[in-house]
Coordinates of C-alpha atoms and ligand atoms in Angstrom, one line a residue:
X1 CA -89.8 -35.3 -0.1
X2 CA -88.1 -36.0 3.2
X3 CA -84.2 -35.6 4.1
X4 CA -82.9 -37.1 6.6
X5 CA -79.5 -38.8 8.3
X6 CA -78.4 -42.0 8.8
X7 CA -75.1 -43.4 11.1
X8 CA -74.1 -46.6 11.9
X9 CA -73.8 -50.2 9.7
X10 CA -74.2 -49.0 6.1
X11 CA -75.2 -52.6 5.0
X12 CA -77.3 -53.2 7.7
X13 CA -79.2 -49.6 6.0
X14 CA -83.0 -49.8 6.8
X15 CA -83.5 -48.5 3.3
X16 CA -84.5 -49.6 -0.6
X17 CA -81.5 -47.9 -2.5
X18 CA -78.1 -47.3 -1.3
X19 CA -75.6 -44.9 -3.6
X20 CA -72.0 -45.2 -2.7
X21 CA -68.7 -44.3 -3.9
X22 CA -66.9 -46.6 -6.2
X23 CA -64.4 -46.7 -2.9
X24 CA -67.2 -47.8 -1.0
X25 CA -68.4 -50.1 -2.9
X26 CA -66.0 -53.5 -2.1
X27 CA -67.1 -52.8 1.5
X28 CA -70.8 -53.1 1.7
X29 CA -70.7 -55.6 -1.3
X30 CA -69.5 -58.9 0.0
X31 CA -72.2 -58.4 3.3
X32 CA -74.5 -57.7 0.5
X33 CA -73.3 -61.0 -1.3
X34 CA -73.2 -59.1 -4.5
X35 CA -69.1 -59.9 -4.7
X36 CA -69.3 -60.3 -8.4
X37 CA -71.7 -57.4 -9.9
X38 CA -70.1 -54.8 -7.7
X39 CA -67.0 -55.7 -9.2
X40 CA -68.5 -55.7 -13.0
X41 CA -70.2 -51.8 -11.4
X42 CA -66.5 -51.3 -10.9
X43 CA -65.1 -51.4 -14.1
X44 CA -68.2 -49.9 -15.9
X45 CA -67.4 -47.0 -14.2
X46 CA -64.0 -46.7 -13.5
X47 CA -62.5 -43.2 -13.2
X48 CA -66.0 -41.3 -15.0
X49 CA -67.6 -38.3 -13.0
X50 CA -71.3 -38.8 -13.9
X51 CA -71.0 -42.6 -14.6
X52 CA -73.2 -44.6 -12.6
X53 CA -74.0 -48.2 -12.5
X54 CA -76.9 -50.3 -11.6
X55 CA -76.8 -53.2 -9.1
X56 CA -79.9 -55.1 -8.2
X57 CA -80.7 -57.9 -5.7
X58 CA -83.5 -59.2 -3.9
X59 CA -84.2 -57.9 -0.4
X60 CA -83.0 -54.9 1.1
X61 CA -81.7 -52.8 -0.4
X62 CA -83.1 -54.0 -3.4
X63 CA -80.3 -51.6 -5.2
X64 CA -77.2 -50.2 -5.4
X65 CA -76.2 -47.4 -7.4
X66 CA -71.9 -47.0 -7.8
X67 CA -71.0 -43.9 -8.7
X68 CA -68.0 -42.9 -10.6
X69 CA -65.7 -40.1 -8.7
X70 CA -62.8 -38.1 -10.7
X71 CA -63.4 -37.4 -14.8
X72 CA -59.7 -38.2 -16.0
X73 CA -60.8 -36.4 -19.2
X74 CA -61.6 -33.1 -17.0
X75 CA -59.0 -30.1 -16.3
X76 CA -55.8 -31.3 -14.7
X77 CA -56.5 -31.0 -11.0
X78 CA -57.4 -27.7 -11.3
X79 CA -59.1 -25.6 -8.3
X80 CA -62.7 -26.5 -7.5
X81 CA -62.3 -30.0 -10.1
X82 CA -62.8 -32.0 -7.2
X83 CA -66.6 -30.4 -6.5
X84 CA -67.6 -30.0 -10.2
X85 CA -67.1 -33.8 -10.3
X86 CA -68.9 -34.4 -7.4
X87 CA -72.1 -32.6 -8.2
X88 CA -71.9 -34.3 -11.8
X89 CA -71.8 -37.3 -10.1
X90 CA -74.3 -36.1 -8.2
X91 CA -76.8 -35.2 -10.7
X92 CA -76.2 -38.4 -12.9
X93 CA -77.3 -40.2 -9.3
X94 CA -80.2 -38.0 -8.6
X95 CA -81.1 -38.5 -11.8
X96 CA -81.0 -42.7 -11.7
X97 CA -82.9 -42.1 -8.4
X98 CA -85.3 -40.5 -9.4
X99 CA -86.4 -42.9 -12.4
X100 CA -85.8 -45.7 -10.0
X101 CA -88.6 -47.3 -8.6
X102 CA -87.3 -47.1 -5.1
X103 CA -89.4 -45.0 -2.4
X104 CA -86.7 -44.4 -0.3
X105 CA -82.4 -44.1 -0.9
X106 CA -79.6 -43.8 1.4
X107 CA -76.2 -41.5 0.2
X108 CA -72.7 -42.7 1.7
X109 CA -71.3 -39.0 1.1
X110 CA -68.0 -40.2 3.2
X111 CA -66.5 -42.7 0.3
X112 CA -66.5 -39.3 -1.6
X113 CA -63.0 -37.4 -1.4
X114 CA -63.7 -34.1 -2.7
X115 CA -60.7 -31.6 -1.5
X116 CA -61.4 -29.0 0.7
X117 CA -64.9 -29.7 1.7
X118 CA -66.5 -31.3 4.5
X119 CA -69.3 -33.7 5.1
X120 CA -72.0 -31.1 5.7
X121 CA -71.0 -29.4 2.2
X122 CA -71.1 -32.7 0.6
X123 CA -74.7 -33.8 2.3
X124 CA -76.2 -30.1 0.7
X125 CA -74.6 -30.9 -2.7
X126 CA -76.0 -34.2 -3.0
X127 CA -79.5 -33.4 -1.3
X128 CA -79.6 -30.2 -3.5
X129 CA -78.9 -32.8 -6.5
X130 CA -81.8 -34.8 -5.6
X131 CA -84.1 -32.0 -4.9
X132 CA -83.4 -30.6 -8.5
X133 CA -83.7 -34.3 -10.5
X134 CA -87.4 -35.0 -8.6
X135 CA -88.8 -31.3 -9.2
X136 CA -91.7 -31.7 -12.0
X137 CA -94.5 -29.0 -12.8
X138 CA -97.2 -31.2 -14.7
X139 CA -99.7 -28.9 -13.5
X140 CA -101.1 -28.4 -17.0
X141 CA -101.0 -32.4 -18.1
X142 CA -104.5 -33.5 -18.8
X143 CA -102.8 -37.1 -18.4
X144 CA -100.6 -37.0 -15.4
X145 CA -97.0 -38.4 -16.3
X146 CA -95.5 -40.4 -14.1
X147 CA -93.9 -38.7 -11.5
X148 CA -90.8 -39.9 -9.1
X149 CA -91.3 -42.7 -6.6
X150 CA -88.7 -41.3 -4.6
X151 CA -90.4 -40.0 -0.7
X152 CA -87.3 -39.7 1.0
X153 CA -83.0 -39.3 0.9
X154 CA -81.3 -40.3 3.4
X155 CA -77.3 -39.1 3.8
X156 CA -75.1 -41.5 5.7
X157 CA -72.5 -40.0 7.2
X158 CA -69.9 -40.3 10.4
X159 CA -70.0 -36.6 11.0
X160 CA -73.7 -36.8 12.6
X161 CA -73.7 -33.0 13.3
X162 CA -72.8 -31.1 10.0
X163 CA -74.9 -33.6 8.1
X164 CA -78.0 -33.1 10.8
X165 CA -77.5 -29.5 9.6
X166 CA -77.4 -30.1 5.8
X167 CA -80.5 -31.8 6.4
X168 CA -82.4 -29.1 7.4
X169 CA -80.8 -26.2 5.0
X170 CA -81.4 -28.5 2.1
X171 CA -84.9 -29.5 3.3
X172 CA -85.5 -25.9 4.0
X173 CA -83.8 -25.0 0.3
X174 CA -85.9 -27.7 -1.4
X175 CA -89.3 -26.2 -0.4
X176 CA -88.0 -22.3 -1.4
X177 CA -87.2 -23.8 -4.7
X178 CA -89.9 -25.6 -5.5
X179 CA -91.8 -22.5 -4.7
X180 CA -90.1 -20.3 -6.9
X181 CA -89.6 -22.9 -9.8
X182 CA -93.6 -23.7 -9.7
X183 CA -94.6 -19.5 -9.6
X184 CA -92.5 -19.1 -12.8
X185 CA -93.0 -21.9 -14.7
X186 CA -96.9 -20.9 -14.5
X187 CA -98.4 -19.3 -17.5
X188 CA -98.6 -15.3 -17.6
X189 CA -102.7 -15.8 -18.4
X190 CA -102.4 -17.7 -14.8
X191 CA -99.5 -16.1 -13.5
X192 CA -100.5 -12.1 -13.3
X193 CA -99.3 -9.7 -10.2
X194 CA -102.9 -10.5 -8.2
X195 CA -102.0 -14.8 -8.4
X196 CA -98.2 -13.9 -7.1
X197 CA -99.9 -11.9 -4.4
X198 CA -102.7 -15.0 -3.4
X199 CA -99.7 -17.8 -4.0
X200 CA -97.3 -15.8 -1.3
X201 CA -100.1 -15.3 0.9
X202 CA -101.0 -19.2 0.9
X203 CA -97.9 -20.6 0.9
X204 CA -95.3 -18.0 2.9
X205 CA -97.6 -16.2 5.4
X206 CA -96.8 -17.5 9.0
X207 CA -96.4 -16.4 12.5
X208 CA -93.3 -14.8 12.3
X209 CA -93.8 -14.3 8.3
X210 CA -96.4 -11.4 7.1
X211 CA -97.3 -10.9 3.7
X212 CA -98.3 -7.5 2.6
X213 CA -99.7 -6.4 -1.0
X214 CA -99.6 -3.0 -2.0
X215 CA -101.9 -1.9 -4.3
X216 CA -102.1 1.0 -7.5
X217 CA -103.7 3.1 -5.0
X218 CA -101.5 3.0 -2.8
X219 CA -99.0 2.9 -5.3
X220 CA -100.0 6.4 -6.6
X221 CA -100.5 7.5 -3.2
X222 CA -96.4 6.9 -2.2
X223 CA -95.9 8.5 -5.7
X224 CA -95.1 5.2 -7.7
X225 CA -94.6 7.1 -10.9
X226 CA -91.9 5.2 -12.8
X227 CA -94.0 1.7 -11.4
X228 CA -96.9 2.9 -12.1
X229 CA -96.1 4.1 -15.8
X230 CA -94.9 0.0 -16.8
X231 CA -98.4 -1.4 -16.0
X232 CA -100.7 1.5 -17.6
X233 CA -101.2 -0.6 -20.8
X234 CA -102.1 -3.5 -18.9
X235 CA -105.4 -4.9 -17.8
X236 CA -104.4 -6.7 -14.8
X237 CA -103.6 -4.4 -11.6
X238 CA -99.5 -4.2 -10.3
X239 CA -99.0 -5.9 -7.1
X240 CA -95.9 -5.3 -5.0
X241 CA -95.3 -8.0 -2.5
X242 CA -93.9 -7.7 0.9
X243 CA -93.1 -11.2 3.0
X244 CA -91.6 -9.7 6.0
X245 CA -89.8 -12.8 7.8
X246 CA -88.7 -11.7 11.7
X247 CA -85.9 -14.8 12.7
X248 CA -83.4 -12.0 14.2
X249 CA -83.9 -9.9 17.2
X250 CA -86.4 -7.3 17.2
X251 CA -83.8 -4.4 16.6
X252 CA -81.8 -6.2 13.8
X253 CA -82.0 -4.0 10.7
X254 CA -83.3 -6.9 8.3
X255 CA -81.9 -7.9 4.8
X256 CA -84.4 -6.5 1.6
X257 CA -84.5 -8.2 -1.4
X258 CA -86.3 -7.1 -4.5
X259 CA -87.3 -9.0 -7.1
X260 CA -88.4 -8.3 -10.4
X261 CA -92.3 -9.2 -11.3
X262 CA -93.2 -8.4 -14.5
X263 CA -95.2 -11.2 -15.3
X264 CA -95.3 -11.0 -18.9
X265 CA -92.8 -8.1 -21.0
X266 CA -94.2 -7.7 -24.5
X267 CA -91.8 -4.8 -24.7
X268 CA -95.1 -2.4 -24.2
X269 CA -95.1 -0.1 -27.2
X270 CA -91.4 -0.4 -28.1
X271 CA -92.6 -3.9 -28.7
X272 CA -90.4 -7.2 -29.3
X273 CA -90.5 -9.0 -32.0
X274 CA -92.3 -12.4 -31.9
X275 CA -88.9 -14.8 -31.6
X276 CA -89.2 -15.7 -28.7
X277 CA -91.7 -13.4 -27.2
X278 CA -93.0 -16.8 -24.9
X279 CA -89.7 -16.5 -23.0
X280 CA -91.1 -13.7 -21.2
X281 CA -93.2 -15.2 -18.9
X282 CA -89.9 -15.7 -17.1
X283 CA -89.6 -12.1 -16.6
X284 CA -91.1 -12.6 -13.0
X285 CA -88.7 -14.8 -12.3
X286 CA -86.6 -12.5 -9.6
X287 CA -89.7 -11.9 -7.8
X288 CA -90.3 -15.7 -7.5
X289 CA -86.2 -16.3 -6.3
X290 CA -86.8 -13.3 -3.3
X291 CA -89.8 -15.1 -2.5
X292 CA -88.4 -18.3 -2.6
X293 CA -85.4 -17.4 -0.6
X294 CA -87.3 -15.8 2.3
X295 CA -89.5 -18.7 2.8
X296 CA -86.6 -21.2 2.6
X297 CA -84.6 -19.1 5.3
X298 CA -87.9 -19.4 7.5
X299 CA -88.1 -23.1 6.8
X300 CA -84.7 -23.0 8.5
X301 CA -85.8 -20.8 11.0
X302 CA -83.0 -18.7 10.2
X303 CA -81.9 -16.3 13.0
X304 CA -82.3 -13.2 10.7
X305 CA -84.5 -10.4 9.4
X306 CA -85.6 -10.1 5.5
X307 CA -88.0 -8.7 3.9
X308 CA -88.7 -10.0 0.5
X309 CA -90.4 -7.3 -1.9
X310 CA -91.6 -8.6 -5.6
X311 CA -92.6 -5.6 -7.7
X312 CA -95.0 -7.4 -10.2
X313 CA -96.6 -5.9 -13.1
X314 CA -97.4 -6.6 -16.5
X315 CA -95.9 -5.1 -19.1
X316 CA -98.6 -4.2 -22.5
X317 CA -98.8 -2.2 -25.2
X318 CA -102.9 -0.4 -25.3
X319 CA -104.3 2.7 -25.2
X320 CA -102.9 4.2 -22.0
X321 CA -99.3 2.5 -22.3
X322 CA -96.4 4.4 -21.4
X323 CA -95.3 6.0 -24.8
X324 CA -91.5 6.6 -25.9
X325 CA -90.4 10.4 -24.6
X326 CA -92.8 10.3 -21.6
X327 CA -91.6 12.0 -18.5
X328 CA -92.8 10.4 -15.4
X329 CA -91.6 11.0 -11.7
X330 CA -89.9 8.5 -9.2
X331 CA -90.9 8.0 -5.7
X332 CA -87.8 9.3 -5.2
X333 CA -88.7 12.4 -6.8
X334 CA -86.2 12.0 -9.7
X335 CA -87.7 12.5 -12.8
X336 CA -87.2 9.5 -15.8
X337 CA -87.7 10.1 -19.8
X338 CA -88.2 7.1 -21.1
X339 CA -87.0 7.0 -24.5
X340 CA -87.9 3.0 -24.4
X341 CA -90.7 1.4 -22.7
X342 CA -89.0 -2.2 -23.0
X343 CA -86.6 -1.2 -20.1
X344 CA -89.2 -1.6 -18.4
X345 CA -87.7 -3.2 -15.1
X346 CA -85.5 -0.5 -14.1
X347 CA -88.4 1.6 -13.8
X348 CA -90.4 -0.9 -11.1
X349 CA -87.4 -1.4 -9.3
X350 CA -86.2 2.1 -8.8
X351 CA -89.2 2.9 -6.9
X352 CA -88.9 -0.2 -5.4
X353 CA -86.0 0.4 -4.3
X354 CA -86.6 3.6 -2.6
X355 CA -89.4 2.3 -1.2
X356 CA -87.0 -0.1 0.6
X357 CA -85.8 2.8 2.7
X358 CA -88.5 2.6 5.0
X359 CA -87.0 -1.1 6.3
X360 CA -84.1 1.2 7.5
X361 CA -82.0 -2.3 5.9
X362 CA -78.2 -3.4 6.8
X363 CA -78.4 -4.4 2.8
X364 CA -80.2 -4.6 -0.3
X365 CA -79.9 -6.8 -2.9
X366 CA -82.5 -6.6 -6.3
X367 CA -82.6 -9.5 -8.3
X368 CA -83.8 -9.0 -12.2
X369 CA -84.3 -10.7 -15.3
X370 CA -82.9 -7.4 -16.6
X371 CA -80.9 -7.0 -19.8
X372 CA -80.4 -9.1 -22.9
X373 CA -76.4 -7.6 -22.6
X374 CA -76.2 -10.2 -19.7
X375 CA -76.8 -13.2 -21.4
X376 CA -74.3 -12.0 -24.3
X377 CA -72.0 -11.1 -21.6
X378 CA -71.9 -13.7 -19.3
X379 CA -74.1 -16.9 -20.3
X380 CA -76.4 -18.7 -18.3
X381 CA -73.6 -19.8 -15.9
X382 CA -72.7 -16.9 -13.7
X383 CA -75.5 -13.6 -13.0
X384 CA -74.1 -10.4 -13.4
X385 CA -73.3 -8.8 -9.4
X386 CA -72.8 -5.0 -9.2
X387 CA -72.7 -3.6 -6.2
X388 CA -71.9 0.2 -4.1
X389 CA -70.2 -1.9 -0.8
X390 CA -67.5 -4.1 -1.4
X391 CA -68.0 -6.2 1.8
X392 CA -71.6 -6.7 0.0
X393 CA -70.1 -8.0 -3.3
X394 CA -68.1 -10.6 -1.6
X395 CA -70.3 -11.8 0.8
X396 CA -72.5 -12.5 -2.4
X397 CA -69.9 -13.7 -4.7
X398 CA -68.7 -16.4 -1.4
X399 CA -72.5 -17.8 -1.2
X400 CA -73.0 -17.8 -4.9
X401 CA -69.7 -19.8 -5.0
X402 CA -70.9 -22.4 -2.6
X403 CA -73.7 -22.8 -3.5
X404 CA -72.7 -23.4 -7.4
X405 CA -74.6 -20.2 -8.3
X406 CA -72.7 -18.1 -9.5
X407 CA -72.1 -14.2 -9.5
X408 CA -69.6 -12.4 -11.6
X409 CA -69.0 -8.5 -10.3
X410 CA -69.6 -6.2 -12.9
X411 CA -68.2 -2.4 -12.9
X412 CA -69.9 0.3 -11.6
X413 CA -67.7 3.2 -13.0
X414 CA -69.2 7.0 -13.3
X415 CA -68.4 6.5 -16.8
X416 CA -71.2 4.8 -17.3
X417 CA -73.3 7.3 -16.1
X418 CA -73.0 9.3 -18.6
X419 CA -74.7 7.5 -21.1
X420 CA -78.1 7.6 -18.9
X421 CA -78.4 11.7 -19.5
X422 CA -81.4 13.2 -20.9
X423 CA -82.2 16.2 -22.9
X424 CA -85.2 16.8 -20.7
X425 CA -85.5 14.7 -17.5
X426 CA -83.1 14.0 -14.7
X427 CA -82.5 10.8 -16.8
X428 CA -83.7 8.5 -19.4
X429 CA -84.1 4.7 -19.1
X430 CA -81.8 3.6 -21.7
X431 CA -78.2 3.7 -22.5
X432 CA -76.9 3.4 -25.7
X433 CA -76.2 0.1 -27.5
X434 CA -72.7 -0.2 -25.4
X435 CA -72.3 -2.3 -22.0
X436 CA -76.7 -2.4 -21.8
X437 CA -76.4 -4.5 -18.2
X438 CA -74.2 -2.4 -16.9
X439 CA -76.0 0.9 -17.7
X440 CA -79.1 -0.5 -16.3
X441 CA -77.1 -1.4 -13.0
X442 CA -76.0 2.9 -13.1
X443 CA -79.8 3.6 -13.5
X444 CA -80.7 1.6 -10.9
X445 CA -77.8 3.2 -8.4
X446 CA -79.0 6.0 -7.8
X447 CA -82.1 4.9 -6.4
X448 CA -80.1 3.2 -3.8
X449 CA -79.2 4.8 -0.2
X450 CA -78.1 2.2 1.3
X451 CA -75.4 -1.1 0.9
X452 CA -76.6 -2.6 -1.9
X453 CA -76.3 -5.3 -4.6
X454 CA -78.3 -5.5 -7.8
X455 CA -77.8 -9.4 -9.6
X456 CA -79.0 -8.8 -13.4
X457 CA -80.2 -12.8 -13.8
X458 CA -81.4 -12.7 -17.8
X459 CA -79.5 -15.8 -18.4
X460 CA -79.5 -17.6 -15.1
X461 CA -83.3 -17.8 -14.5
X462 CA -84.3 -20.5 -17.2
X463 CA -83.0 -23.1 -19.2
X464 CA -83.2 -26.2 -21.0
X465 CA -84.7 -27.1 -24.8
X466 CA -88.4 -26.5 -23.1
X467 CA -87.4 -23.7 -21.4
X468 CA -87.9 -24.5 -17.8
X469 CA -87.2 -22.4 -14.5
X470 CA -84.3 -22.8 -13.3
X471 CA -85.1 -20.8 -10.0
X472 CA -81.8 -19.2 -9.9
X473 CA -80.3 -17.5 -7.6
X474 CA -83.0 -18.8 -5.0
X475 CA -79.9 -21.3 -3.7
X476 CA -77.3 -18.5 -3.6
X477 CA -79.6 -16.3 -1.9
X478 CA -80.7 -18.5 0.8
X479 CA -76.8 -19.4 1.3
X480 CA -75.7 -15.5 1.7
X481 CA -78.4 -15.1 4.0
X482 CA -77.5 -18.5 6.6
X483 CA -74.2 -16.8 6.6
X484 CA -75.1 -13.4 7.1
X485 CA -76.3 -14.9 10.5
X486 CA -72.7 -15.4 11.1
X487 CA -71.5 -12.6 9.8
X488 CA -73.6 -10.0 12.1
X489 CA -72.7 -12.6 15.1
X490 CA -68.9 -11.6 14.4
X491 CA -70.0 -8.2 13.9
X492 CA -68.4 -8.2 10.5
X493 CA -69.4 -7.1 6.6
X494 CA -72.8 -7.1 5.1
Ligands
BES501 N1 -86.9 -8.7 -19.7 C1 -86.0 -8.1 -20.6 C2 -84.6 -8.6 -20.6 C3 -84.4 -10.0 -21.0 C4 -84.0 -10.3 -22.3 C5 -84.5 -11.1 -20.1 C6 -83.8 -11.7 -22.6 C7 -84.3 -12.4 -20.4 C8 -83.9 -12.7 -21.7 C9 -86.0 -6.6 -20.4 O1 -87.1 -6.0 -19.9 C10 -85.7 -5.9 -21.7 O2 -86.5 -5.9 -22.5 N2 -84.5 -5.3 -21.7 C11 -84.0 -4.6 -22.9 C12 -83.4 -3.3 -22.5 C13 -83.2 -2.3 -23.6 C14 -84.5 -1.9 -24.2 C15 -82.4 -1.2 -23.1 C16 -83.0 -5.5 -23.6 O3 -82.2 -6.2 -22.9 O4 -83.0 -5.5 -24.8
MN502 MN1 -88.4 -5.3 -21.4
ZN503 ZN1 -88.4 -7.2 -18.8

């Protein structure tokens, strides 16, 4: 898929499909000589977010699609009303697009009134809209379905410059997500830590991107032991992943982020229960958003630093498995008792996290598919943000926000502390049955030396009857780190 702008004549378009606003729509259609079905398009969807009707005609374009602005039905004009019906309409146009047989489509964003935002945030709504509709994983189909005509979006717009530049984030975005999406939508007999470590390799290294895969020996070697005590029940080696992007000057302290990799949780000994058990092939599905984010921001050649770790590891019960009431020791030289072998992420990503240290980072942010007590808290529509550096939290919160995923901050309080002491260890890796994400964030605290954010993503990072990969928060991710460009340039926050 290609994105790319388009100024001058709409009518006069050089293209198959053409998607405008209902406001746009009288305009283009008499050139067009389609007086009388644009009006008929009109009325069909008159004053619907999401409704979108069909015009066709011979020549080029062969069709238009109208697409209704403003729900009436919605909230009265409440804040953000204006964007949430915009990306419906969005979507419902993506979606049309996408089933249409029409190689190539042109988007009039500037018929679009959405309050508050400009052209370049409407061109990366609709092109993110149209990268989500035409992602399919069929990779397992013995009979291929039939998969979008659609080769490339064009965005029409006067303001040649901000869309030029929503061109190439979204383009940029589009490739990080399909990446992420396709790793975690694999299955875990496919998808194990040694197939992350190959897929990164083939499809991140570059000049100015390394990967680097760390191994059990090595693992053991930097004393690993709470990582290395989540994979001993498995047959398949841990991997941890390091993509280490350079777009910023060689003394810029670079942006970690750390994903969760567990490529398949069966709860290890403290074993799940079968419900559902399939769902936790998703559990690597931070490690794929890190990933995907680092190699959208070098698509855009982004003018920073990051280094994208993904701690993968499969989690199994066996013979040598971590047992409930083991004692094992961090890199960190903390010691963990782990009264439960199903928290099982904490315990990769604390050493993880220490390991970070080495990158000397401005920030940290770890990304996990981490509690059950985040879907109950929160839902699938905003990831639970805690965070030790305020400037941190709402640089994140700001990027989640524009780029509609969405972070809620979650409280850090000593009180929660408490509930990680052990009778034995320095701490154990569970809290009780109260606030679960939260005491995972406090385990996971006091592994971290640095400004950092920890984004618990249980309900964000699939969805749908089928279960598909979402791969949240790859877009909020890439966002915070475009601005963080801007950020360091006025020398302010994280
Ligand atoms: N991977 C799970 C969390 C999860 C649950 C992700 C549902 C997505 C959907 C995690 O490793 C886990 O098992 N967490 C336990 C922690 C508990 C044992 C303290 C949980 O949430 O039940
Ligand atoms: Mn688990
Ligand atoms: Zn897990």
């Amino acid at each position: 898929m290609r994105y790319t702008t388009k100024t001058g004549a709409l009518p006069a378009a050089n293209t198959a499909c053409v998607v405008v606003s209902r406001s746009a729509a009288p305009e283009i259609a008499a050139p067009l000589g389609v007086e009388r079905e644009v009006e008929l398009a009109l009325a069909h969807t008159k004053g619907a977010a999401g409704a979108v009707a069909r015009v066709l005609r011979d020549g080029k374009p062969s069709l238009l699609l109208v697409v209704g602005g403003e729900d009436p039905k919605g909230q009265k004009a409440s804040q953000g009303r204006g964007e949430r019906d915009f990306r419906k309409s969005m979507s419902a146009a993506a979606r049309a697009l996408a089933s249409a047989n029409v190689a190539d489509a042109t988007i009039a964003v500037d018929g679009f009134d959405v309050p508050g935002q400009d052209a370049y945030w409407k061109a990366r709504a609709a092109l993110a809209a149209v990268s989500d509709a035409a992602y399919r994983f069929t990779a397992y189909k013995s009979k291929k379905p039939e998969t979008p005509k659609l080769r490339r979006v064009s965005v029409h717009a006067g303001d040649r410059a901000g869309v030029a530049k929503a061109v190439r984030h979204a383009q940029a975005l589009r490739a990080g997500l399909a990446f992420a999406k396709d790793l975690a939508n694999q299955p875990p007999n496919v998808c194990d830590p040694a197939f992350i470590a190959e897929q990164t390799t083939r499809h991140l290294a570059a000049d100015n991107l390394t990967v680097q895969v760390v191994d059990e020996e090595q693992m053991a070697e930097l004393g690993m032991g709470a990582y290395l005590s989540v994979t001993r029940g498995s047959d398949k080696p841990a991997k941890m992943i390091i993509a280490d992007y350079r777009g910023g000057g060689d003394g810029t302290a670079p942006t970690v982020l750390i994903g969760k990799g567990i490529t398949f949780d069966t709860g290890g000994i403290n074993l799940k229960s079968s419900a559902g058990m399939g769902e936790m092939k998703f559990d690597m599905c931070g490690a794929a958003a890190v990933l995907g984010a680092v190699k959208a921001a070098a698509e855009a050649k982004a003018a920073i630093n990051v280094v994208a770790i993904a701690a993968a590891a499969e989690n199994m019960p066996g013979g040598r498995a971590s047992r409930p009431s083991d004692i094992v020791t961090t890199m960190s030289g903390k010691t963990v008792e782990i009264l439960n072998t199903d928290a099982e992420g904490r315990l990769v990503l604390c050493d993880a996290l220490t390991f970070a240290e080495r990158f000397k980072p401005r920030a940290v942010v770890d990304v996990a598919t981490l509690t059950g007590a985040q879907v109950t808290a929160l839902g699938s529509h905003a990831s639970a943000l805690y965070a030790n550096d305020d400037d941190l939290a709402a640089a994140l919160v700001g990027a989640g926000e524009r780029a509609h995923d969405r972070f809620w901050r979650m409280p850090l309080w000593d009180d929660y502390q408490d509930a990680l002491k052990s009778e034995f260890a320095d701490m154990k890796n569970i809290g009780g049955r109260a606030a679960g994400s939260i005491t995972a964030a406090c385990f996971l605290s006091r592994f971290a030396k640095y400004p950092w954010a920890h984004l618990d993503i249980a309900g964000a990072a699939y969805a749908g009857g089928g279960k598909r990969a979402t791969g949240r928060p790859t877009a909020a991710l890439f966002e915070y780190l475009l601005e963080s460009t801007t950020r360091a340039a006025a020398g302010a926050g994280r």
